[in-house]
Amino acid sequence: DNGVHASASPFEGLAEKMNWLEIQPRDDPFGAAILDAGLSEEMLRKWVLDPVVNLEDGGRGSLFDALEDTDAPVCAAKIAALAKRQELTIA
């Protein structure tokens, strides 16, 4: 049996690989890049659960929705910007 799955963003893809394949974030190129850019592993592990976060426009919403349809560089930049706005709230 074959299957194809496409994730809505590099971050969501990382979350799915961590969940389904038990990949450690540092063992994934995108995961390592966002950790090296300053996202804490603690926050990353909470964020893969798709919490409600403070958005760049001042509102609140799903992290996955905020990162949807972005390529890796844009996604990483958005993660950095969003991380600065947070006191993490899990929905």
PDB file of N, CA and C in Angstrom:
ATOM      1  N   ASP A   1       0.836  -1.185   0.000  1.00  0.00           N
ATOM      2  CA  ASP A   1       0.000   0.000   0.000  1.00  0.00           C
ATOM      3  C   ASP A   1       0.875   1.241   0.000  1.00  0.00           C
ATOM      4  N   ASN A   2       0.495   2.192  -0.815  1.00  0.00           N
ATOM      5  CA  ASN A   2       1.218   3.458  -0.896  1.00  0.00           C
ATOM      6  C   ASN A   2       0.306   4.589  -0.465  1.00  0.00           C
ATOM      7  N   GLY A   3       0.900   5.651  -0.009  1.00  0.00           N
ATOM      8  CA  GLY A   3       0.126   6.827   0.368  1.00  0.00           C
ATOM      9  C   GLY A   3       0.998   8.060   0.277  1.00  0.00           C
ATOM     10  N   VAL A   4       0.356   9.188   0.118  1.00  0.00           N
ATOM     11  CA  VAL A   4       1.046  10.466   0.076  1.00  0.00           C
ATOM     12  C   VAL A   4       0.322  11.389   1.035  1.00  0.00           C
ATOM     13  N   HIS A   5       1.091  12.130   1.801  1.00  0.00           N
ATOM     14  CA  HIS A   5       0.507  13.110   2.714  1.00  0.00           C
ATOM     15  C   HIS A   5       1.257  14.415   2.544  1.00  0.00           C
ATOM     16  N   ALA A   6       0.532  15.507   2.443  1.00  0.00           N
ATOM     17  CA  ALA A   6       1.141  16.832   2.363  1.00  0.00           C
ATOM     18  C   ALA A   6       0.700  17.631   3.581  1.00  0.00           C
ATOM     19  N   SER A   7       1.650  18.239   4.239  1.00  0.00           N
ATOM     20  CA  SER A   7       1.362  19.056   5.413  1.00  0.00           C
ATOM     21  C   SER A   7       1.119  20.492   4.988  1.00  0.00           C
ATOM     22  N   ALA A   8       0.388  21.224   5.803  1.00  0.00           N
ATOM     23  CA  ALA A   8       0.019  22.599   5.467  1.00  0.00           C
ATOM     24  C   ALA A   8       1.160  23.589   5.675  1.00  0.00           C
ATOM     25  N   SER A   9       2.196  23.190   6.420  1.00  0.00           N
ATOM     26  CA  SER A   9       3.365  24.054   6.632  1.00  0.00           C
ATOM     27  C   SER A   9       4.536  23.181   7.056  1.00  0.00           C
ATOM     28  N   PRO A  10       5.744  23.715   6.960  1.00  0.00           N
ATOM     29  CA  PRO A  10       6.897  22.947   7.446  1.00  0.00           C
ATOM     30  C   PRO A  10       6.779  22.613   8.936  1.00  0.00           C
ATOM     31  N   PHE A  11       6.198  23.525   9.714  1.00  0.00           N
ATOM     32  CA  PHE A  11       6.053  23.262  11.145  1.00  0.00           C
ATOM     33  C   PHE A  11       5.057  22.137  11.398  1.00  0.00           C
ATOM     34  N   GLU A  12       3.950  22.151  10.694  1.00  0.00           N
ATOM     35  CA  GLU A  12       2.968  21.076  10.850  1.00  0.00           C
ATOM     36  C   GLU A  12       3.563  19.747  10.393  1.00  0.00           C
ATOM     37  N   GLY A  13       4.373  19.771   9.338  1.00  0.00           N
ATOM     38  CA  GLY A  13       5.063  18.561   8.900  1.00  0.00           C
ATOM     39  C   GLY A  13       5.997  18.037   9.981  1.00  0.00           C
ATOM     40  N   LEU A  14       6.719  18.950  10.643  1.00  0.00           N
ATOM     41  CA  LEU A  14       7.589  18.554  11.744  1.00  0.00           C
ATOM     42  C   LEU A  14       6.765  17.934  12.868  1.00  0.00           C
ATOM     43  N   ALA A  15       5.640  18.560  13.209  1.00  0.00           N
ATOM     44  CA  ALA A  15       4.778  18.031  14.268  1.00  0.00           C
ATOM     45  C   ALA A  15       4.302  16.625  13.927  1.00  0.00           C
ATOM     46  N   GLU A  16       3.928  16.414  12.679  1.00  0.00           N
ATOM     47  CA  GLU A  16       3.454  15.095  12.255  1.00  0.00           C
ATOM     48  C   GLU A  16       4.576  14.062  12.303  1.00  0.00           C
ATOM     49  N   LYS A  17       5.787  14.451  11.892  1.00  0.00           N
ATOM     50  CA  LYS A  17       6.908  13.510  11.960  1.00  0.00           C
ATOM     51  C   LYS A  17       7.264  13.183  13.409  1.00  0.00           C
ATOM     52  N   MET A  18       7.180  14.188  14.288  1.00  0.00           N
ATOM     53  CA  MET A  18       7.447  13.927  15.700  1.00  0.00           C
ATOM     54  C   MET A  18       6.403  12.977  16.281  1.00  0.00           C
ATOM     55  N   ASN A  19       5.156  13.157  15.881  1.00  0.00           N
ATOM     56  CA  ASN A  19       4.079  12.328  16.396  1.00  0.00           C
ATOM     57  C   ASN A  19       4.082  10.926  15.793  1.00  0.00           C
ATOM     58  N   TRP A  20       4.086  10.827  14.478  1.00  0.00           N
ATOM     59  CA  TRP A  20       3.919   9.534  13.810  1.00  0.00           C
ATOM     60  C   TRP A  20       5.205   8.726  13.741  1.00  0.00           C
ATOM     61  N   LEU A  21       6.325   9.403  13.534  1.00  0.00           N
ATOM     62  CA  LEU A  21       7.601   8.703  13.335  1.00  0.00           C
ATOM     63  C   LEU A  21       8.524   8.793  14.543  1.00  0.00           C
ATOM     64  N   GLU A  22       8.075   9.523  15.577  1.00  0.00           N
ATOM     65  CA  GLU A  22       8.846   9.705  16.805  1.00  0.00           C
ATOM     66  C   GLU A  22      10.231  10.312  16.538  1.00  0.00           C
ATOM     67  N   ILE A  23      10.285  11.197  15.553  1.00  0.00           N
ATOM     68  CA  ILE A  23      11.525  11.903  15.227  1.00  0.00           C
ATOM     69  C   ILE A  23      11.765  12.990  16.280  1.00  0.00           C
ATOM     70  N   GLN A  24      12.988  13.118  16.707  1.00  0.00           N
ATOM     71  CA  GLN A  24      13.372  14.195  17.617  1.00  0.00           C
ATOM     72  C   GLN A  24      13.568  15.472  16.795  1.00  0.00           C
ATOM     73  N   PRO A  25      13.146  16.622  17.321  1.00  0.00           N
ATOM     74  CA  PRO A  25      13.239  17.864  16.542  1.00  0.00           C
ATOM     75  C   PRO A  25      14.641  18.151  16.009  1.00  0.00           C
ATOM     76  N   ARG A  26      15.674  17.868  16.779  1.00  0.00           N
ATOM     77  CA  ARG A  26      17.051  18.129  16.341  1.00  0.00           C
ATOM     78  C   ARG A  26      17.468  17.230  15.189  1.00  0.00           C
ATOM     79  N   ASP A  27      16.760  16.110  14.981  1.00  0.00           N
ATOM     80  CA  ASP A  27      17.093  15.184  13.896  1.00  0.00           C
ATOM     81  C   ASP A  27      16.402  15.539  12.587  1.00  0.00           C
ATOM     82  N   ASP A  28      15.634  16.616  12.578  1.00  0.00           N
ATOM     83  CA  ASP A  28      14.921  17.094  11.392  1.00  0.00           C
ATOM     84  C   ASP A  28      15.533  18.433  10.985  1.00  0.00           C
ATOM     85  N   PRO A  29      15.820  18.646   9.714  1.00  0.00           N
ATOM     86  CA  PRO A  29      16.450  19.913   9.303  1.00  0.00           C
ATOM     87  C   PRO A  29      15.659  21.158   9.711  1.00  0.00           C
ATOM     88  N   PHE A  30      14.344  21.147   9.524  1.00  0.00           N
ATOM     89  CA  PHE A  30      13.545  22.315   9.897  1.00  0.00           C
ATOM     90  C   PHE A  30      13.494  22.461  11.419  1.00  0.00           C
ATOM     91  N   GLY A  31      13.331  21.351  12.130  1.00  0.00           N
ATOM     92  CA  GLY A  31      13.324  21.396  13.590  1.00  0.00           C
ATOM     93  C   GLY A  31      14.627  21.939  14.132  1.00  0.00           C
ATOM     94  N   ALA A  32      15.741  21.465  13.612  1.00  0.00           N
ATOM     95  CA  ALA A  32      17.044  21.951  14.061  1.00  0.00           C
ATOM     96  C   ALA A  32      17.195  23.444  13.765  1.00  0.00           C
ATOM     97  N   ALA A  33      16.714  23.878  12.618  1.00  0.00           N
ATOM     98  CA  ALA A  33      16.845  25.291  12.233  1.00  0.00           C
ATOM     99  C   ALA A  33      16.075  26.202  13.181  1.00  0.00           C
ATOM    100  N   ILE A  34      14.847  25.831  13.541  1.00  0.00           N
ATOM    101  CA  ILE A  34      14.074  26.721  14.420  1.00  0.00           C
ATOM    102  C   ILE A  34      14.593  26.662  15.860  1.00  0.00           C
ATOM    103  N   LEU A  35      15.119  25.517  16.267  1.00  0.00           N
ATOM    104  CA  LEU A  35      15.746  25.448  17.591  1.00  0.00           C
ATOM    105  C   LEU A  35      17.017  26.291  17.613  1.00  0.00           C
ATOM    106  N   ASP A  36      17.817  26.207  16.563  1.00  0.00           N
ATOM    107  CA  ASP A  36      19.044  27.004  16.473  1.00  0.00           C
ATOM    108  C   ASP A  36      18.743  28.497  16.408  1.00  0.00           C
ATOM    109  N   ALA A  37      17.561  28.846  15.891  1.00  0.00           N
ATOM    110  CA  ALA A  37      17.166  30.252  15.793  1.00  0.00           C
ATOM    111  C   ALA A  37      16.621  30.793  17.118  1.00  0.00           C
ATOM    112  N   GLY A  38      16.478  29.914  18.121  1.00  0.00           N
ATOM    113  CA  GLY A  38      16.092  30.406  19.438  1.00  0.00           C
ATOM    114  C   GLY A  38      14.802  29.871  20.024  1.00  0.00           C
ATOM    115  N   LEU A  39      14.016  29.120  19.258  1.00  0.00           N
ATOM    116  CA  LEU A  39      12.800  28.540  19.829  1.00  0.00           C
ATOM    117  C   LEU A  39      13.227  27.459  20.819  1.00  0.00           C
ATOM    118  N   SER A  40      12.703  27.515  22.026  1.00  0.00           N
ATOM    119  CA  SER A  40      13.083  26.513  23.019  1.00  0.00           C
ATOM    120  C   SER A  40      12.434  25.175  22.678  1.00  0.00           C
ATOM    121  N   GLU A  41      13.109  24.103  23.044  1.00  0.00           N
ATOM    122  CA  GLU A  41      12.536  22.784  22.799  1.00  0.00           C
ATOM    123  C   GLU A  41      11.244  22.609  23.600  1.00  0.00           C
ATOM    124  N   GLU A  42      11.164  23.219  24.789  1.00  0.00           N
ATOM    125  CA  GLU A  42       9.941  23.144  25.589  1.00  0.00           C
ATOM    126  C   GLU A  42       8.768  23.783  24.847  1.00  0.00           C
ATOM    127  N   MET A  43       9.001  24.975  24.286  1.00  0.00           N
ATOM    128  CA  MET A  43       7.925  25.645  23.544  1.00  0.00           C
ATOM    129  C   MET A  43       7.576  24.848  22.289  1.00  0.00           C
ATOM    130  N   LEU A  44       8.576  24.336  21.577  1.00  0.00           N
ATOM    131  CA  LEU A  44       8.315  23.548  20.374  1.00  0.00           C
ATOM    132  C   LEU A  44       7.415  22.354  20.713  1.00  0.00           C
ATOM    133  N   ARG A  45       7.717  21.643  21.782  1.00  0.00           N
ATOM    134  CA  ARG A  45       6.926  20.459  22.156  1.00  0.00           C
ATOM    135  C   ARG A  45       5.491  20.828  22.530  1.00  0.00           C
ATOM    136  N   LYS A  46       5.295  22.017  23.059  1.00  0.00           N
ATOM    137  CA  LYS A  46       3.930  22.482  23.341  1.00  0.00           C
ATOM    138  C   LYS A  46       3.245  22.942  22.052  1.00  0.00           C
ATOM    139  N   TRP A  47       4.011  23.584  21.193  1.00  0.00           N
ATOM    140  CA  TRP A  47       3.429  24.126  19.965  1.00  0.00           C
ATOM    141  C   TRP A  47       3.017  23.047  18.978  1.00  0.00           C
ATOM    142  N   VAL A  48       3.612  21.869  19.018  1.00  0.00           N
ATOM    143  CA  VAL A  48       3.187  20.823  18.083  1.00  0.00           C
ATOM    144  C   VAL A  48       1.782  20.324  18.401  1.00  0.00           C
ATOM    145  N   LEU A  49       1.201  20.771  19.516  1.00  0.00           N
ATOM    146  CA  LEU A  49      -0.186  20.430  19.864  1.00  0.00           C
ATOM    147  C   LEU A  49      -1.183  21.451  19.314  1.00  0.00           C
ATOM    148  N   ASP A  50      -0.714  22.387  18.499  1.00  0.00           N
ATOM    149  CA  ASP A  50      -1.534  23.419  17.858  1.00  0.00           C
ATOM    150  C   ASP A  50      -2.283  24.285  18.873  1.00  0.00           C
ATOM    151  N   PRO A  51      -1.553  24.981  19.738  1.00  0.00           N
ATOM    152  CA  PRO A  51      -2.223  25.834  20.718  1.00  0.00           C
ATOM    153  C   PRO A  51      -2.795  27.097  20.089  1.00  0.00           C
ATOM    154  N   VAL A  52      -3.647  27.753  20.846  1.00  0.00           N
ATOM    155  CA  VAL A  52      -4.102  29.096  20.510  1.00  0.00           C
ATOM    156  C   VAL A  52      -2.997  30.039  20.981  1.00  0.00           C
ATOM    157  N   VAL A  53      -2.565  30.912  20.083  1.00  0.00           N
ATOM    158  CA  VAL A  53      -1.452  31.821  20.384  1.00  0.00           C
ATOM    159  C   VAL A  53      -1.840  33.263  20.090  1.00  0.00           C
ATOM    160  N   ASN A  54      -1.050  34.182  20.627  1.00  0.00           N
ATOM    161  CA  ASN A  54      -1.197  35.597  20.304  1.00  0.00           C
ATOM    162  C   ASN A  54      -0.620  35.814  18.909  1.00  0.00           C
ATOM    163  N   LEU A  55      -1.444  36.321  18.011  1.00  0.00           N
ATOM    164  CA  LEU A  55      -1.052  36.485  16.614  1.00  0.00           C
ATOM    165  C   LEU A  55      -0.411  37.848  16.369  1.00  0.00           C
ATOM    166  N   GLU A  56       0.225  37.977  15.227  1.00  0.00           N
ATOM    167  CA  GLU A  56       0.918  39.215  14.866  1.00  0.00           C
ATOM    168  C   GLU A  56      -0.032  40.404  14.722  1.00  0.00           C
ATOM    169  N   ASP A  57      -1.300  40.129  14.386  1.00  0.00           N
ATOM    170  CA  ASP A  57      -2.276  41.214  14.209  1.00  0.00           C
ATOM    171  C   ASP A  57      -2.954  41.622  15.518  1.00  0.00           C
ATOM    172  N   GLY A  58      -2.519  41.019  16.642  1.00  0.00           N
ATOM    173  CA  GLY A  58      -3.098  41.347  17.939  1.00  0.00           C
ATOM    174  C   GLY A  58      -4.215  40.416  18.368  1.00  0.00           C
ATOM    175  N   GLY A  59      -4.704  39.603  17.451  1.00  0.00           N
ATOM    176  CA  GLY A  59      -5.747  38.641  17.793  1.00  0.00           C
ATOM    177  C   GLY A  59      -5.151  37.368  18.369  1.00  0.00           C
ATOM    178  N   ARG A  60      -5.999  36.368  18.504  1.00  0.00           N
ATOM    179  CA  ARG A  60      -5.561  35.053  18.972  1.00  0.00           C
ATOM    180  C   ARG A  60      -6.106  34.014  18.014  1.00  0.00           C
ATOM    181  N   GLY A  61      -5.349  32.951  17.821  1.00  0.00           N
ATOM    182  CA  GLY A  61      -5.810  31.906  16.912  1.00  0.00           C
ATOM    183  C   GLY A  61      -4.882  30.712  16.918  1.00  0.00           C
ATOM    184  N   SER A  62      -5.237  29.741  16.111  1.00  0.00           N
ATOM    185  CA  SER A  62      -4.484  28.500  15.979  1.00  0.00           C
ATOM    186  C   SER A  62      -3.088  28.766  15.422  1.00  0.00           C
ATOM    187  N   LEU A  63      -2.093  28.196  16.078  1.00  0.00           N
ATOM    188  CA  LEU A  63      -0.718  28.311  15.572  1.00  0.00           C
ATOM    189  C   LEU A  63      -0.608  27.714  14.184  1.00  0.00           C
ATOM    190  N   PHE A  64      -1.165  26.513  13.979  1.00  0.00           N
ATOM    191  CA  PHE A  64      -1.063  25.861  12.672  1.00  0.00           C
ATOM    192  C   PHE A  64      -1.696  26.732  11.589  1.00  0.00           C
ATOM    193  N   ASP A  65      -2.840  27.354  11.883  1.00  0.00           N
ATOM    194  CA  ASP A  65      -3.484  28.226  10.900  1.00  0.00           C
ATOM    195  C   ASP A  65      -2.594  29.433  10.578  1.00  0.00           C
ATOM    196  N   ALA A  66      -1.918  29.962  11.584  1.00  0.00           N
ATOM    197  CA  ALA A  66      -1.055  31.131  11.371  1.00  0.00           C
ATOM    198  C   ALA A  66       0.136  30.810  10.477  1.00  0.00           C
ATOM    199  N   LEU A  67       0.554  29.546  10.462  1.00  0.00           N
ATOM    200  CA  LEU A  67       1.733  29.139   9.690  1.00  0.00           C
ATOM    201  C   LEU A  67       1.381  28.474   8.358  1.00  0.00           C
ATOM    202  N   GLU A  68       0.108  28.257   8.124  1.00  0.00           N
ATOM    203  CA  GLU A  68      -0.349  27.524   6.936  1.00  0.00           C
ATOM    204  C   GLU A  68       0.091  28.191   5.638  1.00  0.00           C
ATOM    205  N   ASP A  69       0.408  27.355   4.661  1.00  0.00           N
ATOM    206  CA  ASP A  69       0.760  27.805   3.308  1.00  0.00           C
ATOM    207  C   ASP A  69       2.017  28.674   3.265  1.00  0.00           C
ATOM    208  N   THR A  70       2.977  28.398   4.151  1.00  0.00           N
ATOM    209  CA  THR A  70       4.253  29.106   4.113  1.00  0.00           C
ATOM    210  C   THR A  70       5.360  28.121   3.763  1.00  0.00           C
ATOM    211  N   ASP A  71       6.394  28.624   3.105  1.00  0.00           N
ATOM    212  CA  ASP A  71       7.557  27.773   2.863  1.00  0.00           C
ATOM    213  C   ASP A  71       8.492  27.895   4.071  1.00  0.00           C
ATOM    214  N   ALA A  72       9.544  27.126   4.090  1.00  0.00           N
ATOM    215  CA  ALA A  72      10.391  27.010   5.283  1.00  0.00           C
ATOM    216  C   ALA A  72      10.947  28.348   5.783  1.00  0.00           C
ATOM    217  N   PRO A  73      11.541  29.201   4.936  1.00  0.00           N
ATOM    218  CA  PRO A  73      12.094  30.455   5.467  1.00  0.00           C
ATOM    219  C   PRO A  73      11.029  31.377   6.073  1.00  0.00           C
ATOM    220  N   VAL A  74       9.895  31.491   5.398  1.00  0.00           N
ATOM    221  CA  VAL A  74       8.810  32.347   5.897  1.00  0.00           C
ATOM    222  C   VAL A  74       8.226  31.749   7.175  1.00  0.00           C
ATOM    223  N   CYS A  75       8.039  30.441   7.185  1.00  0.00           N
ATOM    224  CA  CYS A  75       7.507  29.756   8.361  1.00  0.00           C
ATOM    225  C   CYS A  75       8.428  29.968   9.561  1.00  0.00           C
ATOM    226  N   ALA A  76       9.720  29.809   9.377  1.00  0.00           N
ATOM    227  CA  ALA A  76      10.677  29.996  10.469  1.00  0.00           C
ATOM    228  C   ALA A  76      10.646  31.429  10.986  1.00  0.00           C
ATOM    229  N   ALA A  77      10.529  32.392  10.092  1.00  0.00           N
ATOM    230  CA  ALA A  77      10.461  33.801  10.498  1.00  0.00           C
ATOM    231  C   ALA A  77       9.188  34.075  11.286  1.00  0.00           C
ATOM    232  N   LYS A  78       8.067  33.502  10.841  1.00  0.00           N
ATOM    233  CA  LYS A  78       6.804  33.675  11.566  1.00  0.00           C
ATOM    234  C   LYS A  78       6.868  33.035  12.944  1.00  0.00           C
ATOM    235  N   ILE A  79       7.494  31.865  13.030  1.00  0.00           N
ATOM    236  CA  ILE A  79       7.644  31.205  14.329  1.00  0.00           C
ATOM    237  C   ILE A  79       8.431  32.105  15.277  1.00  0.00           C
ATOM    238  N   ALA A  80       9.515  32.678  14.801  1.00  0.00           N
ATOM    239  CA  ALA A  80      10.326  33.570  15.643  1.00  0.00           C
ATOM    240  C   ALA A  80       9.506  34.776  16.102  1.00  0.00           C
ATOM    241  N   ALA A  81       8.743  35.376  15.190  1.00  0.00           N
ATOM    242  CA  ALA A  81       7.921  36.536  15.541  1.00  0.00           C
ATOM    243  C   ALA A  81       6.824  36.157  16.532  1.00  0.00           C
ATOM    244  N   LEU A  82       6.181  35.027  16.297  1.00  0.00           N
ATOM    245  CA  LEU A  82       5.111  34.592  17.196  1.00  0.00           C
ATOM    246  C   LEU A  82       5.651  34.217  18.570  1.00  0.00           C
ATOM    247  N   ALA A  83       6.810  33.613  18.612  1.00  0.00           N
ATOM    248  CA  ALA A  83       7.401  33.212  19.896  1.00  0.00           C
ATOM    249  C   ALA A  83       7.632  34.427  20.794  1.00  0.00           C
ATOM    250  N   LYS A  84       7.951  35.546  20.195  1.00  0.00           N
ATOM    251  CA  LYS A  84       8.192  36.765  20.976  1.00  0.00           C
ATOM    252  C   LYS A  84       6.900  37.317  21.574  1.00  0.00           C
ATOM    253  N   ARG A  85       5.753  36.944  21.018  1.00  0.00           N
ATOM    254  CA  ARG A  85       4.470  37.490  21.449  1.00  0.00           C
ATOM    255  C   ARG A  85       3.763  36.621  22.490  1.00  0.00           C
ATOM    256  N   GLN A  86       4.366  35.531  22.900  1.00  0.00           N
ATOM    257  CA  GLN A  86       3.623  34.533  23.658  1.00  0.00           C
ATOM    258  C   GLN A  86       3.882  34.481  25.140  1.00  0.00           C
ATOM    259  N   GLU A  87       2.816  34.195  25.806  1.00  0.00           N
ATOM    260  CA  GLU A  87       2.776  33.439  27.029  1.00  0.00           C
ATOM    261  C   GLU A  87       1.897  32.303  26.556  1.00  0.00           C
ATOM    262  N   LEU A  88       2.427  31.136  26.395  1.00  0.00           N
ATOM    263  CA  LEU A  88       1.748  30.016  25.752  1.00  0.00           C
ATOM    264  C   LEU A  88       0.413  29.723  26.407  1.00  0.00           C
ATOM    265  N   THR A  89      -0.621  29.614  25.582  1.00  0.00           N
ATOM    266  CA  THR A  89      -1.942  29.216  26.032  1.00  0.00           C
ATOM    267  C   THR A  89      -2.360  28.025  25.210  1.00  0.00           C
ATOM    268  N   ILE A  90      -2.613  26.899  25.846  1.00  0.00           N
ATOM    269  CA  ILE A  90      -3.080  25.703  25.148  1.00  0.00           C
ATOM    270  C   ILE A  90      -4.592  25.750  25.102  1.00  0.00           C
ATOM    271  N   ALA A  91      -5.153  25.607  23.905  1.00  0.00           N
ATOM    272  CA  ALA A  91      -6.621  25.638  23.755  1.00  0.00           C
ATOM    273  C   ALA A  91      -7.236  24.375  24.309  1.00  0.00           C
TER     274      ALA A  91
END
